Amino acid sequence: MGQRRKARELAAQTLYALSFREFNPEYIEHEMLNVYPEILEELAEVDGLANYSEVFAFANDLVMNYIIHQKDIEKEIEKHSENWTISRMSTMDRSILYIAVYELMYTDTPPPVIINEALEIAKRFCDRATGKFLNGVLDAVNKDLQEREKIEGSKL
């Protein structure tokens, strides 16, 4: 398994763990930014990853940036999840989507790579139906973002 995939897995696991914490909605971004490093460090330690390794640093970047852009990412997912609300999705499905949609919206990683990585992670952590669902949502998000990019001339 590549280092970037391992980092994406670690980021998704961190978001999964964060989802079971209770946060004050008024201060959710601030509270999540304060809590997630400890969770990420514990998960990295379990996987035998040194803090500040390349894998750890990329996972940290993914989680931190998801938290910062959470509202926009969730809007994008809701917009393209026909007949599904985020709250109805399984926690791990959601976590994988959050990471992948963040990357689609805010990074220069090629979309096919992002989508493939999300599907491979889903094979490891989710049930068989998840892949088709994630692929549909991510493909719709990607197409919409590409259309907007053509119109606006740049990424978000």
Coordinates of C-alpha atoms in Angstrom, one line a residue:
M1 CA 0.0 0.0 0.0
G2 CA 1.3 3.4 -0.9
Q3 CA 2.1 6.1 1.6
R4 CA -0.6 8.5 0.4
R5 CA -3.3 5.8 0.6
K6 CA -2.1 5.0 4.2
A7 CA -2.4 8.7 5.0
R8 CA -5.9 8.8 3.5
E9 CA -6.9 5.8 5.6
L10 CA -5.5 7.3 8.7
A11 CA -7.4 10.6 8.0
A12 CA -10.7 8.7 7.4
Q13 CA -10.2 6.8 10.6
T14 CA -9.5 10.0 12.5
L15 CA -12.7 11.6 11.2
Y16 CA -14.6 8.4 12.1
A17 CA -13.3 8.6 15.7
L18 CA -14.1 12.3 15.8
S19 CA -17.7 11.7 14.8
F20 CA -18.3 10.0 18.2
R21 CA -17.3 13.0 20.1
E22 CA -19.8 15.7 21.2
F23 CA -19.0 19.2 20.2
N24 CA -20.7 22.5 20.9
P25 CA -22.2 23.4 17.4
E26 CA -21.2 27.1 18.0
Y27 CA -17.5 26.2 18.4
I28 CA -17.3 23.0 16.4
E29 CA -14.4 24.0 14.1
H30 CA -12.3 25.3 17.0
E31 CA -13.1 22.2 19.2
M32 CA -12.4 19.7 16.4
L33 CA -9.1 21.4 15.6
N34 CA -8.1 21.1 19.2
V35 CA -9.1 17.4 19.6
Y36 CA -8.2 15.7 16.4
P37 CA -4.3 15.8 16.8
E38 CA -4.5 13.5 19.8
I39 CA -6.7 11.0 17.9
L40 CA -4.5 11.1 14.9
E41 CA -1.4 10.5 17.0
E42 CA -3.0 7.5 18.8
L43 CA -4.1 6.0 15.5
A44 CA -0.7 6.6 13.9
E45 CA 1.0 5.0 16.9
V46 CA -1.2 1.9 16.6
D47 CA -0.1 1.6 12.9
G48 CA 3.5 2.1 13.9
L49 CA 3.8 5.4 12.2
A50 CA 6.1 8.0 13.6
N51 CA 4.6 11.5 14.2
Y52 CA 5.8 13.9 11.6
S53 CA 6.5 11.1 9.1
E54 CA 5.3 11.8 5.5
V55 CA 2.2 9.7 6.0
F56 CA 1.4 11.4 9.3
A57 CA 1.9 14.9 7.8
F58 CA -0.3 14.2 4.8
A59 CA -3.0 12.7 7.1
N60 CA -2.8 15.7 9.4
D61 CA -3.2 18.0 6.4
L62 CA -6.3 16.2 5.1
V63 CA -8.0 16.2 8.5
M64 CA -7.2 19.8 9.4
N65 CA -8.3 21.1 6.0
Y66 CA -11.5 19.0 6.1
I67 CA -12.4 20.6 9.4
I68 CA -11.6 24.1 8.0
H69 CA -13.8 23.5 4.9
Q70 CA -16.4 21.3 6.5
K71 CA -19.5 23.3 5.7
D72 CA -18.6 23.6 2.0
I73 CA -17.6 20.0 1.7
E74 CA -20.8 18.8 3.4
K75 CA -22.9 21.1 1.1
E76 CA -21.2 19.5 -1.9
I77 CA -21.9 16.0 -0.7
E78 CA -25.5 16.7 0.1
K79 CA -26.0 18.3 -3.3
H80 CA -24.8 15.1 -5.1
S81 CA -26.2 12.4 -2.8
E82 CA -29.5 11.7 -4.4
N83 CA -32.1 10.6 -1.8
W84 CA -29.5 10.5 1.0
T85 CA -28.7 13.0 3.7
I86 CA -25.3 13.0 5.3
S87 CA -26.8 11.9 8.6
R88 CA -28.2 8.8 7.0
M89 CA -24.8 7.6 5.6
S90 CA -22.7 5.2 7.6
T91 CA -20.0 7.0 9.6
M92 CA -17.1 5.4 7.7
D93 CA -18.7 6.1 4.3
R94 CA -19.1 9.7 5.3
S95 CA -15.5 9.9 6.6
I96 CA -14.1 8.6 3.3
L97 CA -16.3 11.0 1.3
Y98 CA -15.2 14.0 3.4
I99 CA -11.5 13.3 2.6
A100 CA -12.1 12.6 -1.1
V101 CA -14.4 15.6 -1.6
Y102 CA -11.9 17.9 0.2
E103 CA -9.2 16.6 -2.2
L104 CA -11.5 17.1 -5.3
M105 CA -12.4 20.6 -4.2
Y106 CA -9.1 22.0 -3.0
T107 CA -6.1 20.0 -4.3
D108 CA -4.5 19.4 -7.6
T109 CA -4.5 15.6 -7.2
P110 CA -6.0 14.1 -10.4
P111 CA -9.7 13.3 -9.8
P112 CA -9.3 9.6 -11.0
V113 CA -6.6 9.1 -8.4
I114 CA -8.8 10.6 -5.6
I115 CA -11.8 8.5 -6.6
N116 CA -9.8 5.3 -7.0
E117 CA -8.1 5.8 -3.6
A118 CA -11.6 6.4 -1.9
L119 CA -12.9 3.2 -3.5
E120 CA -9.9 1.2 -2.4
I121 CA -10.2 2.5 1.2
A122 CA -13.9 1.6 1.1
K123 CA -13.1 -2.0 0.1
R124 CA -11.0 -2.3 3.3
F125 CA -13.4 -0.6 5.8
C126 CA -17.0 -0.7 4.4
D127 CA -19.5 -3.1 3.0
R128 CA -19.7 -4.1 -0.7
A129 CA -22.4 -1.6 -1.6
T130 CA -20.4 1.3 -0.5
G131 CA -18.1 1.4 -3.5
K132 CA -20.9 2.0 -6.0
F133 CA -22.4 4.7 -3.8
L134 CA -19.1 6.5 -3.2
N135 CA -18.3 6.3 -6.9
G136 CA -21.6 7.8 -7.9
V137 CA -21.3 10.7 -5.4
L138 CA -17.6 11.4 -6.2
D139 CA -18.2 11.2 -9.9
A140 CA -21.1 13.7 -9.7
V141 CA -19.1 16.0 -7.4
N142 CA -16.1 15.9 -9.8
K143 CA -18.2 16.6 -12.9
D144 CA -19.9 19.5 -11.2
L145 CA -16.6 21.0 -10.0
Q146 CA -15.1 20.6 -13.5
E147 CA -18.1 22.4 -15.0
R148 CA -17.8 25.3 -12.5
E149 CA -14.0 25.4 -13.1
K150 CA -14.6 25.9 -16.8
I151 CA -17.0 28.7 -16.1
E152 CA -15.0 30.4 -13.3
G153 CA -11.6 29.6 -14.7
S154 CA -10.0 28.2 -11.5
K155 CA -10.4 25.7 -8.7
L156 CA -12.2 26.8 -5.5

